[in-house]
Amino acid sequence: MQSYSIFSLARHALSGHKNWRPAWRAATPRRRYKVIIVGGGGHGLATAYYLAKVHGITDVAVLEKGWIGGGNTGRNTTIVRSNYLWDGSAALYEKSLKLWEGLSQDINYNVMYSQRGVLNLGHNLQDMRDIRRRVNANRLNGIDGEVLDTAGVKQRVPFINTSADARYPVLGASWQPRAGIARHDAVAWGYARAADDLGVDIIENCEVTGVRREHGRVVGVDTTHGEIGADRVGVVVAGHAGVLADMAGFRLPLESHPLQALVSEPLKPMLDTVVMSNAVHVYVSQSDKGELVIGAGIDAYNGYGNRGSFQTMEHFLTALIELYPIFSRLRMLRHWGGIVDTSPDASPIIGKTPVDGLYFNVGWGTGGFKATPGSGWVFAHTLATGEPHSINAPFSLERFHSGALVDEHGAAAVAH
Amino acid sequence: MLLITCPWCGPRDESEFSYGGEADIVRPPEPEAIDDAAWADYVFMRTNTRGLHREQWVHAHGCRRWFKAERDTVTYDIRATWPMNEEAP
């Protein structure tokens, strides 16, 4: 692999940047692999990378129906945090956050993880009680967190509307200093490049059209490039998990919804942290280009159309203006939607399925990006050993039979 | 924004309605007679159809009555809406 560094940049500058090699090979699929990963988003590529790096399994193909970085990995609002209430979620997202902290060095690709902290605002007394409980739970789980009062919020974000007569007054916030944002495209490209370097085949424009089974065991997949055999198949998709489960003959407790986001015109640096609000429901951060990145909740109806309804946008923009009157004349440059698979308890499903050798890592809902490294790490363990890691054991499909849900609705610091 | 035809009030903006999820899910008549997997299937599992999807809506800011709809989940076109107690047109 050509190493990326200040020296390689200088060397290539001398030749006019004409000799950079592609970051990964355009692999043609072989007839058979030990492990096939369906879905070349961040989670799938991270899974492939950790399979090769941690478990030494390099006979791996990642099948992506579009292009790398073209799905939800490139559509999210890039927030990374781990301040979840329940022990199971805290372990999963904190594992991920620890991996984020060393990721750029690990994969020799600058993912621009900026630990600028995340504020989760509280607007009434119950919000503040919930925030105290969550911060205490976080600290017991070894996750950093502080409770701020109104003055503490104002100190970090001076232009936030903290007047006492606001419709939803800002009474305080939880503050996770190690949280932040990362460059989402770089995460996909960096993992793709690092996995490719370890021998993983990344096959773009290759859609899976069927899951081949014999005697209750997976033996491969049908694709637009023909049949490909495999000992184990890991499905890591967003937006179409139900479609893949249908191919394999079982049902999932998931519903697909559009999730929209907006980017504003670029501004001078003014917001050096991430602010999320549950009650008025909007979250905002400022990208390195100066654009405000703004998101909120899903559209209520089921949809696969990569777009949502106008009034959802209107809802989170009125919330934005309520909290930040200074943004009232800001123009929006881009708007888009992605499709997220929401689960009944707002937690993902990572583990075994009714089909032997077939594993699913799906249902991340609105919050999958932050979990990219940890999700890949635990799912690689699951694919390599055939059993879930202790971190993803609580996130089995069986929890919907046993009733042991990981209920992160609201508990996750934002509404889902 | 979707334009949804309430069977009683006619075409109205989506913002007047609330979504009620997949339609035609029948509660098992004898819950105590089925196992956990069958109960979980009733409570949690969904078809999550890509294409024509039968679903429930309520005209929350109108007549407040529930009805069923068949909507394409890719194009978002609504093929038909009809009252809860009637057959699909």
XYZ file of C-alpha atoms in Angstrom:
505
model
C 0.000 0.000 0.000
C 1.221 3.465 -0.775
C 1.494 5.098 2.630
C -0.149 8.492 3.019
C 2.018 11.040 4.807
C 3.379 14.542 4.473
C 6.376 13.017 2.650
C 4.289 11.112 0.097
C 2.257 14.257 -0.460
C 5.424 16.252 -1.134
C 6.856 13.530 -3.398
C 3.694 13.359 -5.486
C 3.522 17.151 -5.638
C 6.833 17.077 -7.521
C 5.252 14.902 -10.228
C 2.104 16.998 -10.404
C -0.010 14.484 -8.465
C -0.273 12.330 -11.624
C 1.026 9.087 -10.152
C -1.314 8.375 -7.234
C -2.627 4.840 -7.463
C -6.308 4.079 -6.825
C -6.997 3.590 -3.111
C -8.379 0.088 -3.736
C -8.419 -2.430 -6.586
C -11.466 -2.889 -8.812
C -11.744 -6.580 -7.899
C -13.584 -9.099 -10.053
C -15.476 -11.636 -7.968
C -14.057 -15.155 -7.559
C -16.334 -18.197 -7.503
C -16.017 -18.696 -3.785
C -14.960 -16.940 -0.595
C -14.695 -17.923 3.029
C -16.728 -14.903 4.057
C -18.997 -12.670 1.975
C -20.089 -9.346 3.388
C -23.213 -7.920 1.773
C -23.077 -4.135 1.895
C -20.058 -1.919 1.303
C -20.946 0.888 3.654
C -18.800 1.900 6.597
C -20.010 -0.962 8.798
C -19.423 -3.618 6.116
C -15.980 -2.311 5.202
C -15.016 -2.031 8.877
C -16.150 -5.644 9.336
C -13.945 -6.742 6.428
C -10.988 -4.776 7.761
C -11.198 -6.219 11.289
C -11.791 -9.722 9.896
C -8.496 -9.443 8.059
C -6.545 -7.526 10.672
C -7.746 -8.991 13.977
C -8.777 -12.499 12.891
C -6.436 -13.098 9.934
C -9.303 -13.990 7.582
C -8.495 -12.382 4.237
C -10.527 -14.635 1.913
C -13.303 -12.062 2.080
C -15.448 -10.248 -0.477
C -17.461 -7.104 0.166
C -20.380 -6.843 -2.263
C -21.758 -3.343 -2.776
C -24.740 -2.730 -5.025
C -23.765 0.875 -5.742
C -20.450 2.556 -5.128
C -18.377 2.836 -1.951
C -19.585 5.815 0.075
C -22.810 6.184 -1.897
C -25.223 4.916 0.742
C -25.972 6.053 4.253
C -22.251 6.338 5.083
C -22.265 9.460 2.904
C -25.706 10.704 3.983
C -25.496 11.039 7.760
C -24.720 14.065 9.926
C -21.387 12.531 11.123
C -21.938 12.818 14.880
C -19.929 10.433 17.067
C -20.743 9.967 20.764
C -21.185 7.166 23.295
C -23.412 8.675 26.011
C -26.053 5.921 25.945
C -27.960 4.991 29.081
C -28.029 1.183 29.191
C -24.947 -0.919 29.916
C -25.271 -2.902 26.679
C -25.381 0.173 24.467
C -22.731 1.983 26.487
C -20.294 -0.907 25.952
C -20.977 -1.036 22.213
C -20.771 2.695 21.491
C -17.825 3.240 23.844
C -15.890 0.424 22.141
C -16.589 2.289 18.943
C -15.533 5.652 20.327
C -12.232 4.198 21.568
C -11.579 2.843 18.080
C -12.443 6.259 16.581
C -9.742 7.837 18.745
C -7.003 5.858 17.036
C -8.625 5.232 13.680
C -6.732 7.667 11.453
C -3.400 6.184 12.576
C -4.684 2.614 12.431
C -5.834 2.754 8.808
C -3.368 5.457 7.662
C -6.234 7.610 6.443
C -7.277 10.904 7.944
C -10.903 10.460 8.991
C -10.774 13.925 10.583
C -12.243 12.764 13.870
C -12.643 16.029 15.735
C -13.399 15.596 19.451
C -15.285 18.844 19.807
C -17.796 17.473 22.318
C -21.541 17.024 22.175
C -24.186 18.921 24.148
C -27.587 17.293 24.684
C -29.896 20.044 25.867
C -32.529 19.755 28.587
C -35.629 21.955 28.375
C -37.683 20.967 31.402
C -37.189 19.473 34.857
C -37.743 15.916 33.690
C -35.171 16.388 30.896
C -32.653 17.507 33.521
C -33.431 14.532 35.795
C -32.964 12.206 32.822
C -29.711 13.944 31.904
C -28.341 13.543 35.462
C -29.311 9.894 35.505
C -27.733 9.276 32.093
C -24.502 11.126 32.909
C -24.203 9.162 36.166
C -24.813 5.901 34.305
C -22.223 6.915 31.694
C -19.595 7.684 34.335
C -20.195 4.354 36.056
C -19.535 2.756 32.658
C -16.290 4.682 32.229
C -17.728 7.154 29.717
C -16.921 10.829 30.160
C -19.791 13.184 30.868
C -20.762 16.297 32.769
C -24.007 18.042 33.598
C -24.019 21.710 32.632
C -26.428 24.414 33.762
C -27.769 27.216 31.544
C -24.655 29.344 32.079
C -22.450 26.384 31.143
C -24.340 25.965 27.872
C -24.187 29.701 27.161
C -20.447 29.689 27.788
C -19.883 27.044 25.109
C -22.449 28.333 22.603
C -22.959 32.060 23.255
C -25.613 32.596 20.565
C -27.984 29.906 21.771
C -31.305 31.352 22.955
C -31.263 30.842 26.716
C -33.811 33.501 27.663
C -36.119 32.343 30.449
C -39.247 33.190 28.452
C -38.322 30.984 25.479
C -40.995 28.472 24.507
C -38.545 25.681 25.470
C -36.051 27.310 27.864
C -32.559 25.799 27.976
C -32.166 24.584 31.561
C -28.891 22.786 30.990
C -27.271 19.980 29.071
C -25.205 16.858 29.224
C -21.697 17.357 27.867
C -19.502 14.590 26.495
C -16.097 16.142 25.699
C -14.693 13.107 23.812
C -17.602 13.052 21.381
C -17.416 14.898 18.091
C -17.710 14.596 14.340
C -15.757 12.797 11.618
C -15.541 12.995 7.849
C -17.989 10.296 6.747
C -16.661 9.731 3.197
C -13.143 9.312 4.528
C -14.336 6.579 6.876
C -15.686 4.520 3.963
C -12.691 5.193 1.728
C -10.159 4.628 4.509
C -11.638 1.297 5.583
C -11.988 0.207 1.929
C -8.351 1.011 1.251
C -7.092 -0.660 4.421
C -9.194 -3.801 3.876
C -8.139 -4.006 0.231
C -4.507 -3.786 1.285
C -4.977 -6.845 3.504
C -6.394 -8.829 0.556
C -10.138 -8.239 0.803
C -11.951 -8.022 -2.561
C -14.205 -4.980 -2.785
C -16.740 -5.475 -5.550
C -18.810 -2.449 -6.468
C -21.956 -2.387 -8.631
C -22.708 -5.948 -7.539
C -26.215 -6.316 -6.141
C -27.227 -9.398 -4.167
C -30.455 -10.818 -5.606
C -30.794 -14.020 -3.594
C -29.424 -15.935 -0.611
C -28.530 -19.557 -1.459
C -29.341 -22.127 1.220
C -28.976 -25.887 1.504
C -30.372 -27.852 4.458
C -30.931 -24.694 6.485
C -27.391 -23.475 5.921
C -26.190 -20.611 3.766
C -23.955 -21.662 0.852
C -23.621 -18.396 -1.045
C -25.437 -15.565 -2.738
C -26.855 -14.804 -6.169
C -25.682 -11.496 -7.520
C -25.892 -9.398 -10.659
C -22.364 -10.799 -11.326
C -23.551 -14.409 -10.951
C -23.464 -16.895 -8.133
C -20.772 -16.567 -5.467
C -20.232 -19.298 -2.885
C -19.312 -18.696 0.758
C -18.952 -20.512 4.078
C -20.380 -17.578 5.957
C -22.356 -14.537 4.861
C -22.638 -11.332 6.850
C -25.377 -8.921 5.852
C -24.533 -5.339 6.807
C -27.092 -3.195 5.033
C -29.180 -0.145 5.856
C -32.512 0.577 4.279
C -32.946 -2.867 2.778
C -32.411 -5.283 5.667
C -35.988 -6.502 5.363
C -35.507 -7.196 1.659
C -32.402 -9.327 2.387
C -34.166 -11.160 5.251
C -37.031 -11.915 2.888
C -34.526 -13.515 0.476
C -33.304 -15.723 3.319
C -36.833 -16.641 4.387
C -37.329 -14.954 7.761
C -38.820 -11.759 9.110
C -37.219 -8.868 10.970
C -38.727 -6.419 13.456
C -37.631 -3.507 11.288
C -39.353 -0.735 9.413
C -37.606 1.455 6.869
C -38.129 5.197 7.077
C -36.701 8.260 5.310
C -34.337 10.399 7.394
C -33.583 13.874 6.069
C -30.729 16.314 6.600
C -29.697 19.752 5.388
C -26.503 21.692 4.814
C -26.414 25.493 4.916
C -24.277 27.966 3.024
C -20.748 28.209 4.495
C -20.217 30.556 7.426
C -17.185 31.794 9.299
C -16.294 29.477 12.206
C -18.930 30.057 14.875
C -19.970 26.696 16.340
C -17.094 24.601 17.695
C -19.158 21.800 19.197
C -22.225 19.689 18.409
C -25.581 20.681 19.896
C -28.486 18.263 20.041
C -31.924 18.866 21.479
C -34.417 16.173 22.213
C -37.426 18.296 23.093
C -37.367 20.709 20.153
C -35.642 18.019 18.106
C -32.861 19.334 15.972
C -29.129 18.787 15.970
C -26.475 20.950 14.422
C -22.730 21.093 13.960
C -20.421 23.090 11.704
C -18.302 21.312 9.134
C -14.695 22.233 8.390
C -15.972 23.957 5.227
C -18.128 26.198 7.419
C -21.486 24.732 6.488
C -23.970 23.993 9.228
C -24.977 20.334 9.121
C -28.542 20.022 10.383
C -30.640 16.953 11.067
C -33.531 15.674 13.137
C -36.035 12.849 13.157
C -37.392 10.397 10.647
C -40.497 10.801 8.524
C -43.322 8.878 10.193
C -44.287 6.696 7.239
C -42.483 3.662 5.857
C -40.508 4.603 2.769
C -37.694 3.473 0.516
C -37.729 6.579 -1.709
C -34.560 8.353 -0.428
C -36.645 11.440 0.224
C -39.083 12.565 2.859
C -41.815 15.137 3.277
C -41.465 18.895 3.411
C -43.188 19.362 6.752
C -40.546 17.214 8.484
C -37.916 19.656 7.277
C -40.101 22.591 8.314
C -40.441 21.025 11.774
C -36.714 20.825 12.441
C -35.985 24.208 10.856
C -38.517 25.899 13.159
C -36.754 24.115 16.040
C -33.441 25.457 14.750
C -34.709 29.046 14.643
C -36.282 28.681 18.085
C -32.940 27.677 19.587
C -30.715 29.864 17.398
C -32.492 33.050 16.253
C -29.145 34.074 14.677
C -29.687 31.443 11.929
C -33.036 32.880 10.806
C -31.758 34.342 7.526
C -29.427 31.481 6.713
C -29.894 29.861 3.307
C -29.755 26.122 2.859
C -27.606 24.735 0.080
C -28.357 21.032 -0.025
C -30.977 18.702 1.292
C -31.154 14.929 1.060
C -32.729 11.828 2.515
C -31.498 8.362 3.316
C -33.373 5.256 4.338
C -32.906 3.978 7.879
C -34.110 0.677 9.338
C -35.683 1.388 12.712
C -36.141 -1.330 15.309
C -38.769 -1.461 18.077
C -36.213 -0.704 20.825
C -34.030 1.721 18.816
C -31.100 -0.691 19.085
C -29.414 -2.656 16.284
C -29.594 -6.381 15.598
C -26.104 -7.925 15.443
C -25.729 -11.677 15.441
C -27.112 -14.999 14.319
C -30.208 -15.561 12.198
C -32.456 -18.624 11.742
C -30.166 -19.637 8.830
C -26.856 -21.300 9.830
C -23.821 -19.389 8.612
C -25.867 -16.272 7.900
C -25.316 -13.324 10.217
C -27.048 -9.955 10.240
C -25.776 -6.577 11.404
C -28.724 -4.312 10.700
C -31.355 -2.027 12.216
C -29.079 0.812 13.285
C -31.923 3.266 12.827
C -30.879 6.886 12.887
C -27.592 6.433 14.752
C -25.350 4.018 12.915
C -22.490 6.232 11.801
C -21.007 6.713 15.266
C -20.883 2.957 15.707
C -19.021 2.197 12.467
C -15.701 0.981 13.956
C -17.211 -0.856 16.927
C -19.937 -2.434 14.820
C -17.330 -3.753 12.385
C -15.125 -4.952 15.231
C -17.816 -6.990 17.008
C -19.319 -8.281 13.764
C -15.889 -9.429 12.551
C -15.605 -11.410 15.801
C -19.064 -12.889 15.191
C -18.237 -13.886 11.611
C -14.824 -15.289 12.535
C -15.925 -17.375 15.512
C -19.565 -18.032 14.655
C -20.585 -16.633 18.037
C -21.335 -13.081 19.172
C -18.751 -11.167 21.169
C -19.899 -10.340 24.700
C -20.398 -6.736 23.507
C -22.942 -7.649 20.826
C -24.544 -10.595 22.648
C -27.382 -8.385 24.028
C -28.242 -7.309 20.468
C -29.432 -10.689 19.208
C -32.570 -11.228 17.131
C -33.770 -13.547 19.939
C -34.262 -10.594 22.267
C -37.610 -9.989 20.554
C -38.673 -13.488 21.629
C -37.311 -13.291 25.175
C -38.368 -9.707 25.769
C -34.855 -8.633 26.867
C -34.929 -5.450 24.779
C -32.223 -2.783 24.899
C -34.695 0.060 25.047
C -32.822 3.153 23.934
C -35.879 5.212 22.990
C -35.164 8.497 24.694
C -32.518 6.839 26.853
C -30.004 7.433 24.058
C -29.982 11.177 24.685
C -32.108 11.881 21.618
C -35.527 10.740 20.460
C -35.506 8.136 17.736
C -45.767 16.479 1.416
C -48.219 13.700 0.599
C -51.771 14.477 -0.430
C -53.910 11.900 1.364
C -57.558 11.299 0.604
C -59.477 10.775 3.832
C -62.460 8.522 3.017
C -64.723 11.015 4.808
C -63.097 14.440 4.306
C -61.477 14.106 0.889
C -57.916 15.087 -0.121
C -55.952 16.821 2.656
C -52.310 17.597 3.421
C -50.233 14.880 5.087
C -49.646 17.191 8.080
C -53.276 16.641 9.128
C -52.675 12.904 9.504
C -50.771 10.543 11.773
C -49.296 7.295 10.587
C -50.422 3.985 12.056
C -48.045 1.502 10.464
C -48.713 -1.768 8.701
C -52.367 -2.767 8.287
C -54.092 -6.133 8.598
C -52.045 -7.361 11.592
C -54.448 -9.583 13.503
C -54.037 -10.168 17.231
C -53.759 -13.906 17.902
C -57.208 -14.997 19.151
C -55.698 -17.158 21.919
C -52.432 -15.552 23.070
C -51.927 -18.161 25.809
C -52.023 -20.950 23.212
C -49.035 -19.749 21.148
C -45.289 -19.797 21.861
C -42.957 -16.824 22.369
C -41.792 -16.845 18.750
C -45.342 -16.584 17.413
C -46.144 -13.827 19.907
C -42.959 -11.958 18.942
C -43.985 -12.275 15.319
C -47.292 -10.589 16.120
C -45.818 -7.854 18.352
C -42.558 -6.999 16.583
C -42.078 -8.525 13.141
C -43.136 -6.482 10.114
C -43.252 -7.156 6.383
C -41.651 -3.749 5.705
C -42.753 -4.004 2.080
C -40.756 -2.374 -0.665
C -43.528 -1.560 -3.141
C -47.299 -1.540 -2.575
C -47.820 -1.476 1.194
C -51.100 -1.696 3.098
C -51.047 0.666 6.049
C -53.158 2.598 8.538
C -53.572 6.357 8.871
C -55.651 8.510 11.195
C -57.014 11.934 10.273
C -55.703 13.296 13.584
C -56.315 16.983 12.869
C -59.571 16.399 11.004
C -62.358 13.915 11.572
C -60.070 11.786 13.804
C -61.132 8.586 12.103
C -58.843 5.718 11.174
C -58.662 4.283 7.671
C -56.497 2.036 5.541
C -54.391 2.971 2.535
C -52.363 1.207 -0.092
C -49.247 3.232 -0.851
C -46.127 2.519 -2.887
C -43.190 2.808 -0.474
C -40.769 3.668 -3.291
C -42.725 6.283 -5.295
C -44.981 7.248 -2.335
C -48.010 7.203 -4.687
C -51.228 6.350 -2.830
C -53.282 3.867 -4.834
C -56.377 3.893 -2.653
C -57.764 4.718 0.792
C -60.807 3.106 2.378
C -62.553 2.814 5.763
C -61.179 0.294 8.279
C -64.210 -1.980 8.159
C -64.446 -2.230 4.389
C -62.625 -4.331 1.798
C -59.925 -2.710 -0.307
C -61.358 -1.156 -3.472
